[in-house]
PDB file of C-alpha atoms in Angstrom:
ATOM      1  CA  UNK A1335    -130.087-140.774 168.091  1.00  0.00           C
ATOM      2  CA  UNK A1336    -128.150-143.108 170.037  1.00  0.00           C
ATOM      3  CA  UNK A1337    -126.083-144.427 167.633  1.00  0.00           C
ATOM      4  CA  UNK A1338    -125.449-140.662 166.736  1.00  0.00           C
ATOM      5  CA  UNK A1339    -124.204-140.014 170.686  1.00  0.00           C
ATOM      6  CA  UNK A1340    -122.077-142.791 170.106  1.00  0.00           C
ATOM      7  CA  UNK A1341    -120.070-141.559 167.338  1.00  0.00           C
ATOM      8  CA  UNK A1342    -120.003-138.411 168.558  1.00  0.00           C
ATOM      9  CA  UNK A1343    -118.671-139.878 171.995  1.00  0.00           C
ATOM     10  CA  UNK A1344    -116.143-141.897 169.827  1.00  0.00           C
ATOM     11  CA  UNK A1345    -114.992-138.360 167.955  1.00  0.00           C
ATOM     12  CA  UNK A1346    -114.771-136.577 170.944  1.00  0.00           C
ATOM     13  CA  UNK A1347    -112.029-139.366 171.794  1.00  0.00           C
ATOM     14  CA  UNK A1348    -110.134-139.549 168.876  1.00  0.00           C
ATOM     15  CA  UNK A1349    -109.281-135.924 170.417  1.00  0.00           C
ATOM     16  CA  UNK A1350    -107.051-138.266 172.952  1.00  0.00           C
ATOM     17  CA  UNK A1351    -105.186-139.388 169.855  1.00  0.00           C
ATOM     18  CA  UNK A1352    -103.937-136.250 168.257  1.00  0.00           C
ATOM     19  CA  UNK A1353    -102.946-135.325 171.976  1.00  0.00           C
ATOM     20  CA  UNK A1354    -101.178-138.740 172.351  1.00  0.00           C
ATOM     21  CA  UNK A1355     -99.559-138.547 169.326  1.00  0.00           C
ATOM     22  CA  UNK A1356     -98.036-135.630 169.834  1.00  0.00           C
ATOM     23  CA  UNK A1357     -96.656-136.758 173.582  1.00  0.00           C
ATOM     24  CA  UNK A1358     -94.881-139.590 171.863  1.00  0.00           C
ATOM     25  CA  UNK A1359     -93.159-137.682 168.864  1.00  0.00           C
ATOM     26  CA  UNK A1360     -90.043-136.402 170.765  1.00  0.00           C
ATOM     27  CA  UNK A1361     -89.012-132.577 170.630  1.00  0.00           C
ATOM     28  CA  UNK A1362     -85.680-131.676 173.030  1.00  0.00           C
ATOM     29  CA  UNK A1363     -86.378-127.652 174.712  1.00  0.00           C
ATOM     30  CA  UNK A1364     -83.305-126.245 175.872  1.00  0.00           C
ATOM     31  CA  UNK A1365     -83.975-123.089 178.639  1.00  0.00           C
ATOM     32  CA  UNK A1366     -83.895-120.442 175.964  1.00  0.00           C
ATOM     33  CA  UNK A1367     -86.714-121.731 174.990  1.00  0.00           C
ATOM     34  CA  UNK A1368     -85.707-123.341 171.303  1.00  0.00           C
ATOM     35  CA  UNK A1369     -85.981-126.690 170.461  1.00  0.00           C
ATOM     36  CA  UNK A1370     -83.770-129.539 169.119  1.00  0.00           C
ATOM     37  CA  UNK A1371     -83.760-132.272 166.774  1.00  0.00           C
ATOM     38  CA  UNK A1372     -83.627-135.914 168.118  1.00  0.00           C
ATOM     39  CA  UNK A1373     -83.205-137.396 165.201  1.00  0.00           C
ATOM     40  CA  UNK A1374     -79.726-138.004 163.931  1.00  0.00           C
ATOM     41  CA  UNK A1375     -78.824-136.822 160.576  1.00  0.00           C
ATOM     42  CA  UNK A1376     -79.666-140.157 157.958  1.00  0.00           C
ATOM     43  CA  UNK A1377     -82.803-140.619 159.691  1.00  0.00           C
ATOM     44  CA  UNK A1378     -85.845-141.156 158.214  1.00  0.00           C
ATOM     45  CA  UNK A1379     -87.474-138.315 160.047  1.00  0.00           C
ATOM     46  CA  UNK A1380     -84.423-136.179 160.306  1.00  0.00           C
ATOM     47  CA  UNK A1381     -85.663-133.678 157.648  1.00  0.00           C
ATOM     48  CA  UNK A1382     -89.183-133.318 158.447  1.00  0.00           C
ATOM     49  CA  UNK A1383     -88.727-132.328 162.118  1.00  0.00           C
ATOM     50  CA  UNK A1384     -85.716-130.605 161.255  1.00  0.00           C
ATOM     51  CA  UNK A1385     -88.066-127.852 159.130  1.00  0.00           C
ATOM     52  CA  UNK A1386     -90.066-127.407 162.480  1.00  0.00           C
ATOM     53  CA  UNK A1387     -87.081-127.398 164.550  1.00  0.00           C
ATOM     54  CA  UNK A1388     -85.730-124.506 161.879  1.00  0.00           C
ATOM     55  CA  UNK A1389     -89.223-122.280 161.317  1.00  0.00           C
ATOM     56  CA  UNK A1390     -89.668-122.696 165.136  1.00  0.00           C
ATOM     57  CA  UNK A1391     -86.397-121.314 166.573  1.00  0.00           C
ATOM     58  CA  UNK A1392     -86.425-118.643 164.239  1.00  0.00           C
ATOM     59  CA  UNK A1393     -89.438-117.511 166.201  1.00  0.00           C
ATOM     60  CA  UNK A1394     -89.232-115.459 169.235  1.00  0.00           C
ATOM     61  CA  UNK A1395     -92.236-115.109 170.180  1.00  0.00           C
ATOM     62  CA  UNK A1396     -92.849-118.821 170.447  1.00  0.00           C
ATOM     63  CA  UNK A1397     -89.529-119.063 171.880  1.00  0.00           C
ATOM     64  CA  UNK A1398     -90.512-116.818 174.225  1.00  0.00           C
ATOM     65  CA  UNK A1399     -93.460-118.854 174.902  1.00  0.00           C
ATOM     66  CA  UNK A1400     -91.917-121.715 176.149  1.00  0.00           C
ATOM     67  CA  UNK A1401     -88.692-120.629 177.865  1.00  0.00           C
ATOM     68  CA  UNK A1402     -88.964-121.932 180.984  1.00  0.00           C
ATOM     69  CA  UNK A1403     -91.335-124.662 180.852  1.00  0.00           C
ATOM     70  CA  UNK A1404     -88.838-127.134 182.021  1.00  0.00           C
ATOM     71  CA  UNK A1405     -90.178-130.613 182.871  1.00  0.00           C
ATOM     72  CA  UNK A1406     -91.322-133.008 180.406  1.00  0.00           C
ATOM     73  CA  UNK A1407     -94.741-132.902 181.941  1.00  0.00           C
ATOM     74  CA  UNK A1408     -95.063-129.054 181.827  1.00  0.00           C
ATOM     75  CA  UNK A1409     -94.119-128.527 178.634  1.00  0.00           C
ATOM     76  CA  UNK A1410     -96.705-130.947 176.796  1.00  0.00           C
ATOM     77  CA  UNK A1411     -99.200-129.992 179.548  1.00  0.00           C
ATOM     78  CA  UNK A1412     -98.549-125.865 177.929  1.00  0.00           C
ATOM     79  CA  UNK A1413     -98.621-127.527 174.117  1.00  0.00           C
ATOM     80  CA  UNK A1414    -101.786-129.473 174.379  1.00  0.00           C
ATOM     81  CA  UNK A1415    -103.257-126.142 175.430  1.00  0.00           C
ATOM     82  CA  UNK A1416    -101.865-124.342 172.968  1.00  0.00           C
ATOM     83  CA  UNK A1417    -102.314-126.683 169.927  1.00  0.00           C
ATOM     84  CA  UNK A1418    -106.042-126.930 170.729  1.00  0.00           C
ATOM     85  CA  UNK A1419    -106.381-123.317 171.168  1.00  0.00           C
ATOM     86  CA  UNK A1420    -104.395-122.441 167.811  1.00  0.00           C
ATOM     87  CA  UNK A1421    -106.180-125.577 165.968  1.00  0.00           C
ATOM     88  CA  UNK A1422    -109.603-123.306 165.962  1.00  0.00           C
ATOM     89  CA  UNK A1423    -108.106-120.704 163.766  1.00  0.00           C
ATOM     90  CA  UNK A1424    -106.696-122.951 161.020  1.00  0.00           C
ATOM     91  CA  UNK A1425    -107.670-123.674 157.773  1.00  0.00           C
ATOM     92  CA  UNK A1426    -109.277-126.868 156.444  1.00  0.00           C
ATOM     93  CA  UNK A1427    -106.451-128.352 154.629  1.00  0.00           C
ATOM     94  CA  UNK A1428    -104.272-128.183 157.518  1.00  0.00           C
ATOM     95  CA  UNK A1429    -106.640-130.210 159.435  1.00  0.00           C
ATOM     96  CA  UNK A1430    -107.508-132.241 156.905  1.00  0.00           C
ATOM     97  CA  UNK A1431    -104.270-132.902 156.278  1.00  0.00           C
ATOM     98  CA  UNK A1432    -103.054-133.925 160.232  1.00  0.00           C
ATOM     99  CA  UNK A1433    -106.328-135.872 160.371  1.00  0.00           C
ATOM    100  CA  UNK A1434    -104.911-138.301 157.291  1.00  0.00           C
ATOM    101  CA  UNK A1435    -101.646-138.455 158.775  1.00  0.00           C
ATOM    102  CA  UNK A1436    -102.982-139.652 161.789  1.00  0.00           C
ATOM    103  CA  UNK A1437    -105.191-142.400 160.193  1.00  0.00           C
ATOM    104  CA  UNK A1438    -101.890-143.570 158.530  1.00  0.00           C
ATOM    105  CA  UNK A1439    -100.076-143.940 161.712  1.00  0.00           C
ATOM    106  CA  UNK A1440    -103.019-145.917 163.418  1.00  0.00           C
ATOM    107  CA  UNK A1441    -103.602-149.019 161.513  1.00  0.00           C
ATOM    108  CA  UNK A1442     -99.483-149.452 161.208  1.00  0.00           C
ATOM    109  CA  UNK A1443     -99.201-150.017 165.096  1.00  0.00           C
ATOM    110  CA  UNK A1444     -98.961-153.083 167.218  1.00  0.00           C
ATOM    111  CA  UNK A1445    -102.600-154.076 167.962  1.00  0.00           C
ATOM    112  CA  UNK A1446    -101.627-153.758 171.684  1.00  0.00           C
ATOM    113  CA  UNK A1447    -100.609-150.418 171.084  1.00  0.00           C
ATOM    114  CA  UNK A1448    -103.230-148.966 168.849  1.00  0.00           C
ATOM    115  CA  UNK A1449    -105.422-150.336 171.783  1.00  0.00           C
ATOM    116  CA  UNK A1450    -103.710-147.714 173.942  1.00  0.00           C
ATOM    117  CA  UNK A1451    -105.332-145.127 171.883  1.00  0.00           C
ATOM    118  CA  UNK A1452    -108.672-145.822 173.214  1.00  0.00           C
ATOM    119  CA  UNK A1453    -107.700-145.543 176.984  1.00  0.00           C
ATOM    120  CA  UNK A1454    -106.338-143.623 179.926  1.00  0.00           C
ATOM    121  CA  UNK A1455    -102.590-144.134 179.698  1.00  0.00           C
ATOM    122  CA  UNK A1456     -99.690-142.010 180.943  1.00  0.00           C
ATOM    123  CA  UNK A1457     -98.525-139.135 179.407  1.00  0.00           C
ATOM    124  CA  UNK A1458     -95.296-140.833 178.131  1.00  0.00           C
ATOM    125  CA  UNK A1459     -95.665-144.141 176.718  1.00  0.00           C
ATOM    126  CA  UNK A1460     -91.986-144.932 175.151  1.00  0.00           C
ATOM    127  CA  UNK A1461     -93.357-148.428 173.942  1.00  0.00           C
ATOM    128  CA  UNK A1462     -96.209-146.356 171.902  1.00  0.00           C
ATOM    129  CA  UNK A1463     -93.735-143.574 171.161  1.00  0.00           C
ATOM    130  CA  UNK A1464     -91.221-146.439 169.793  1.00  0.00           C
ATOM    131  CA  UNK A1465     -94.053-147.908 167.635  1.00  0.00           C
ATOM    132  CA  UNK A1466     -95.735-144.487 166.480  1.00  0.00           C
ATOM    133  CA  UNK A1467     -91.979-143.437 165.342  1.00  0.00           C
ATOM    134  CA  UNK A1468     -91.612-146.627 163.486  1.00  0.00           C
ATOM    135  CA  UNK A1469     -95.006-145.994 162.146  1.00  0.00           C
ATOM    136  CA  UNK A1470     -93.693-142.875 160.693  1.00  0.00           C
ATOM    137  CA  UNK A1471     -90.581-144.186 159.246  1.00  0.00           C
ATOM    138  CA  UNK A1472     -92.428-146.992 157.209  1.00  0.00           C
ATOM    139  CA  UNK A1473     -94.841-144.077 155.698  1.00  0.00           C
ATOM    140  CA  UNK A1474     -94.208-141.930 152.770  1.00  0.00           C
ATOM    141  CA  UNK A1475     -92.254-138.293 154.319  1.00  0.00           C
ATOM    142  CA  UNK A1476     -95.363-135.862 153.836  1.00  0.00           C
ATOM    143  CA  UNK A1477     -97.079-137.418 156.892  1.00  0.00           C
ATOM    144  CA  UNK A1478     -94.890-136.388 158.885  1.00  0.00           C
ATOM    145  CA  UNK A1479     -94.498-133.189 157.771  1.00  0.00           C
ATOM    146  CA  UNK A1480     -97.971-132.890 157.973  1.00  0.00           C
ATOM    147  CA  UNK A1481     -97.990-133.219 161.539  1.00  0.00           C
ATOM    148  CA  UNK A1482     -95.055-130.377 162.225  1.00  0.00           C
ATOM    149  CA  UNK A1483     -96.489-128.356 160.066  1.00  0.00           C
ATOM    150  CA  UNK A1484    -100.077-128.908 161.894  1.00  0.00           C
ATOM    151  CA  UNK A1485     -98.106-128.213 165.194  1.00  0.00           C
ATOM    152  CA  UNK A1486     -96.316-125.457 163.872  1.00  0.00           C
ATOM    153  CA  UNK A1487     -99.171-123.198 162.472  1.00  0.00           C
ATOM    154  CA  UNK A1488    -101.494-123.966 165.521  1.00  0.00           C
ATOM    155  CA  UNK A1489     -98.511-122.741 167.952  1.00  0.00           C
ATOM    156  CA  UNK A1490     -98.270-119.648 166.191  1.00  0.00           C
ATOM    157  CA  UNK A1491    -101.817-119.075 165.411  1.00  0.00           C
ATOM    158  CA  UNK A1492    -102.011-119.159 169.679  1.00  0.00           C
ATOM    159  CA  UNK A1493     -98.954-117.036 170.110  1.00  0.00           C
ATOM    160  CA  UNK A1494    -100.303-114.498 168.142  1.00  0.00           C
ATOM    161  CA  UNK A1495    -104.053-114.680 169.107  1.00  0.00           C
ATOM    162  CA  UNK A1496    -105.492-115.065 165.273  1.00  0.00           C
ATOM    163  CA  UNK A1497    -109.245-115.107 165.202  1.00  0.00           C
ATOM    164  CA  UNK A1498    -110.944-118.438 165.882  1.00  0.00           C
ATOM    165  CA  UNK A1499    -113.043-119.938 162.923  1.00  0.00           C
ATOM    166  CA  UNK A1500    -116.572-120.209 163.836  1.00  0.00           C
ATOM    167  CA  UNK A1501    -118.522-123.760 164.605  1.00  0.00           C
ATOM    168  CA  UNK A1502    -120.523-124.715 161.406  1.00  0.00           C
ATOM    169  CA  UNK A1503    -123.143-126.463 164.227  1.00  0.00           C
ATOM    170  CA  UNK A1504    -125.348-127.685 161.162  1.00  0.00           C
ATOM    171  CA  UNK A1505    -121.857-128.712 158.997  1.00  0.00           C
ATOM    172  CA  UNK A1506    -121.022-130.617 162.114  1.00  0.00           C
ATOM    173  CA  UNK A1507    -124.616-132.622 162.366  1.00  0.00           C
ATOM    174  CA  UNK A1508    -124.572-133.510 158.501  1.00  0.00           C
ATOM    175  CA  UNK A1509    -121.415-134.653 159.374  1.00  0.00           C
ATOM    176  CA  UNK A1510    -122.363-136.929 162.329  1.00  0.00           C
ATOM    177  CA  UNK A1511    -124.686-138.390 160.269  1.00  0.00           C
ATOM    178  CA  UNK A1512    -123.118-139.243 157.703  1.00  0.00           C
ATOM    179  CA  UNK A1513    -120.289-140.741 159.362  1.00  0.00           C
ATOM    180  CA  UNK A1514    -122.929-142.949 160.899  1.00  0.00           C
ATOM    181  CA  UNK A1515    -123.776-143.899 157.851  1.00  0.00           C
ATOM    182  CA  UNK A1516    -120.904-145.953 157.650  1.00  0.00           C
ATOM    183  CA  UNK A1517    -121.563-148.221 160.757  1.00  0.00           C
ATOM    184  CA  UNK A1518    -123.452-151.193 160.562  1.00  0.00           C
ATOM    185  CA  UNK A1519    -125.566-152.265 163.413  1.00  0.00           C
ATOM    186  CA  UNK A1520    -122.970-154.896 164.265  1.00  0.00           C
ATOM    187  CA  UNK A1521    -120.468-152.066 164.504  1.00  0.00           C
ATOM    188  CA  UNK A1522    -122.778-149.504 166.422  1.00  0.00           C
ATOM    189  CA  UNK A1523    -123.047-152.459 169.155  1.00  0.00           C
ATOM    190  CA  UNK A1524    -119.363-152.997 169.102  1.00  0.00           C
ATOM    191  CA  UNK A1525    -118.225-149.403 169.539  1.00  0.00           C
ATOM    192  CA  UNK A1526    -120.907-148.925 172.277  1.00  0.00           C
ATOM    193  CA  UNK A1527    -118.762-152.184 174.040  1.00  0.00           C
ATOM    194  CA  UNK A1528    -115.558-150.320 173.533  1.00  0.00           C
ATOM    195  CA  UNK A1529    -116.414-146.722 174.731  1.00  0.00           C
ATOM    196  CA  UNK A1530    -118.793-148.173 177.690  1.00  0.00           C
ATOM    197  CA  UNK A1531    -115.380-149.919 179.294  1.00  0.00           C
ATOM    198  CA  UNK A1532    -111.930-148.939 176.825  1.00  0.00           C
ATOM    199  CA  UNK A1533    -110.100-150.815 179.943  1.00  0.00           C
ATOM    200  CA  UNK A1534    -111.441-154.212 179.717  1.00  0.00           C
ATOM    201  CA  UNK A1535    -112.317-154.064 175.667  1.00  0.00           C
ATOM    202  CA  UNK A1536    -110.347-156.271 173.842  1.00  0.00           C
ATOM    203  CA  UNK A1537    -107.305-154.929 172.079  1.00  0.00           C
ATOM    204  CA  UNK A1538    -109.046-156.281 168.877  1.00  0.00           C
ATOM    205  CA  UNK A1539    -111.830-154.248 169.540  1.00  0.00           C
ATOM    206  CA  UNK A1540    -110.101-150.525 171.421  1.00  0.00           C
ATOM    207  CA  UNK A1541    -107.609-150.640 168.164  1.00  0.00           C
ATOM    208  CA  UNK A1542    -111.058-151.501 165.705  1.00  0.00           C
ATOM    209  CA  UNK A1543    -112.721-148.740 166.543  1.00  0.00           C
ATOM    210  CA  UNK A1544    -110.173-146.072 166.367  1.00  0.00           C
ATOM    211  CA  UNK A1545    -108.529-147.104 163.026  1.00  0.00           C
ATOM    212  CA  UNK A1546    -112.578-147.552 161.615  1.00  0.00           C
ATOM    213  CA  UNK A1547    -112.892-144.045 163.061  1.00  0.00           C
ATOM    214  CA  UNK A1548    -110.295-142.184 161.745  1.00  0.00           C
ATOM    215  CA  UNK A1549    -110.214-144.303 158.100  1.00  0.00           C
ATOM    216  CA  UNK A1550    -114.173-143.210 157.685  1.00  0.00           C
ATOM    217  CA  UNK A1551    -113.656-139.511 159.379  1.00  0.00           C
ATOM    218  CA  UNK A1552    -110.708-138.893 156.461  1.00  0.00           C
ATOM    219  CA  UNK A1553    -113.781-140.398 153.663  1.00  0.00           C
ATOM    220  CA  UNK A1554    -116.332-137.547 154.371  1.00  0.00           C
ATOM    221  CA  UNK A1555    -117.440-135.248 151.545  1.00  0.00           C
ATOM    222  CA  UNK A1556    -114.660-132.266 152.238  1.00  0.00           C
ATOM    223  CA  UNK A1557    -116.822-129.744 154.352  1.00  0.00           C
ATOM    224  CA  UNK A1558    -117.849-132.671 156.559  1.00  0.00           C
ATOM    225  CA  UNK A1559    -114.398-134.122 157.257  1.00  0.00           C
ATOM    226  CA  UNK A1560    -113.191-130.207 158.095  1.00  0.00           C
ATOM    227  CA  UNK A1561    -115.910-130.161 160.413  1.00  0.00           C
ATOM    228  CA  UNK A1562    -115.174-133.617 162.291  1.00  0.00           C
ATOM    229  CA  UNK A1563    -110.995-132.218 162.051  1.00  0.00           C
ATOM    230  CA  UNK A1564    -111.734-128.859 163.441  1.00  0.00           C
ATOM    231  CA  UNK A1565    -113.665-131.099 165.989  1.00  0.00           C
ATOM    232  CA  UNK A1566    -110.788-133.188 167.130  1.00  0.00           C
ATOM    233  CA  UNK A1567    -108.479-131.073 167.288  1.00  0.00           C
ATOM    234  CA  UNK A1568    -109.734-127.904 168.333  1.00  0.00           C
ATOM    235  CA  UNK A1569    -111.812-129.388 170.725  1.00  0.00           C
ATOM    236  CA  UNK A1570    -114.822-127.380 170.099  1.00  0.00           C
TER     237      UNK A1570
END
């Protein structure tokens, strides 16, 4: 049982990640409420955000949505709300899919920033953001896209108020265990250091247990790893 608590605590924290990825992929809001694409033509991640940038302007009622919401601050404050409440009504290949982009990302950052992951840290990070971007441009196009398009559906899914999927509570136990499964006692006893104090762990350790998480939670039998996804990032 304890090991159990512990990977649940350390799922329950990977929800930071999705969160802190998104605050360090950059999106420009003008007042009107549409959104711009930082990326200069010839970039590597030009296209993909440009689809988002695209699908989302032509939207007025997420347009709408955001108009307004002018500081930095206040607008990811609104989109973390939003993405977590539009995450619940998604299907399992969409989070499946953001769930593989984000173990991708992980284990291509700077130890010392993967470590980051783990802890407390401000909202906006431009080291992290600088390494999660180059991340992205070393990495084959679709994981990118998979996180706009992630972002993308869940805004709209909470614009419009679609239905919210119900919890699978017994999917979500055989899940749990069977991610445990694939920790050792050695690694039980090192996650337990990490999550106990994710300020004085080691770097080693904080950007371990993250990357192990995310890696094994992507290696589930499907309705498992749609259980621990619709976990992280719908928050339920």
């Amino acid at each position: 049982m304890k090991k159990l608590l512990l990977i649940l605590a350390l799922v329950v924290g990977a929800a930071v990640v999705g969160k802190s990825l998104l605050k360090d992929q950059p999106v420009l809001l003008i007042s009107s409420g549409e959104v711009r694409n930082p990326y200069a033509p010839g970039s590597a991640l030009h296209a993909q955000q440009q689809e988002f940038v695209d699908q989302f302007n032509a939207d007025p009622q997420l347009r709408e949505r955001f108009a307004g919401t002018f500081t930095s601050k206040g607008l990811y404050a609104e989109m973390d709300a939003a993405l977590r409440r539009g995450a619940r009504s998604l299907d399992s290949a969409q989070l499946i899919s953001v769930t593989r982009a984000m173990a991708a990302v992980i284990p291509r950052l700077q130890q010392a920033n993967c470590a980051k992951l783990m802890r407390p840290k401000d909202d906006f990070d431009r080291v992290l953001g600088a390494d999660v971007q180059s991340a992205l441009e070393r990495l084959p196009p679709r994981h990118h896209l998979n996180f706009w398009r992630f972002y993308l559906a869940a805004l709209k899914a909470e614009v419009n108020d679609l239905p919210e999927r119900p919890v699978d509570q017994p999917a979500r136990e055989r899940a749990l265990m069977e991610l445990g499964g694939r920790f050792n006692q050695n690694d039980v006893a090192r996650l337990q250091r990490v999550l106990q104090d994710p300020l004085s762990a080691p770097d080693a350790d904080a950007c371990w247990a993250i990357n192990a998480f995310t890696h094994n939670a992507t290696q589930l039998s499907p309705d498992h790893a749609e259980a621990l996804a619709r976990l992280i990032w719908g928050g339920q």
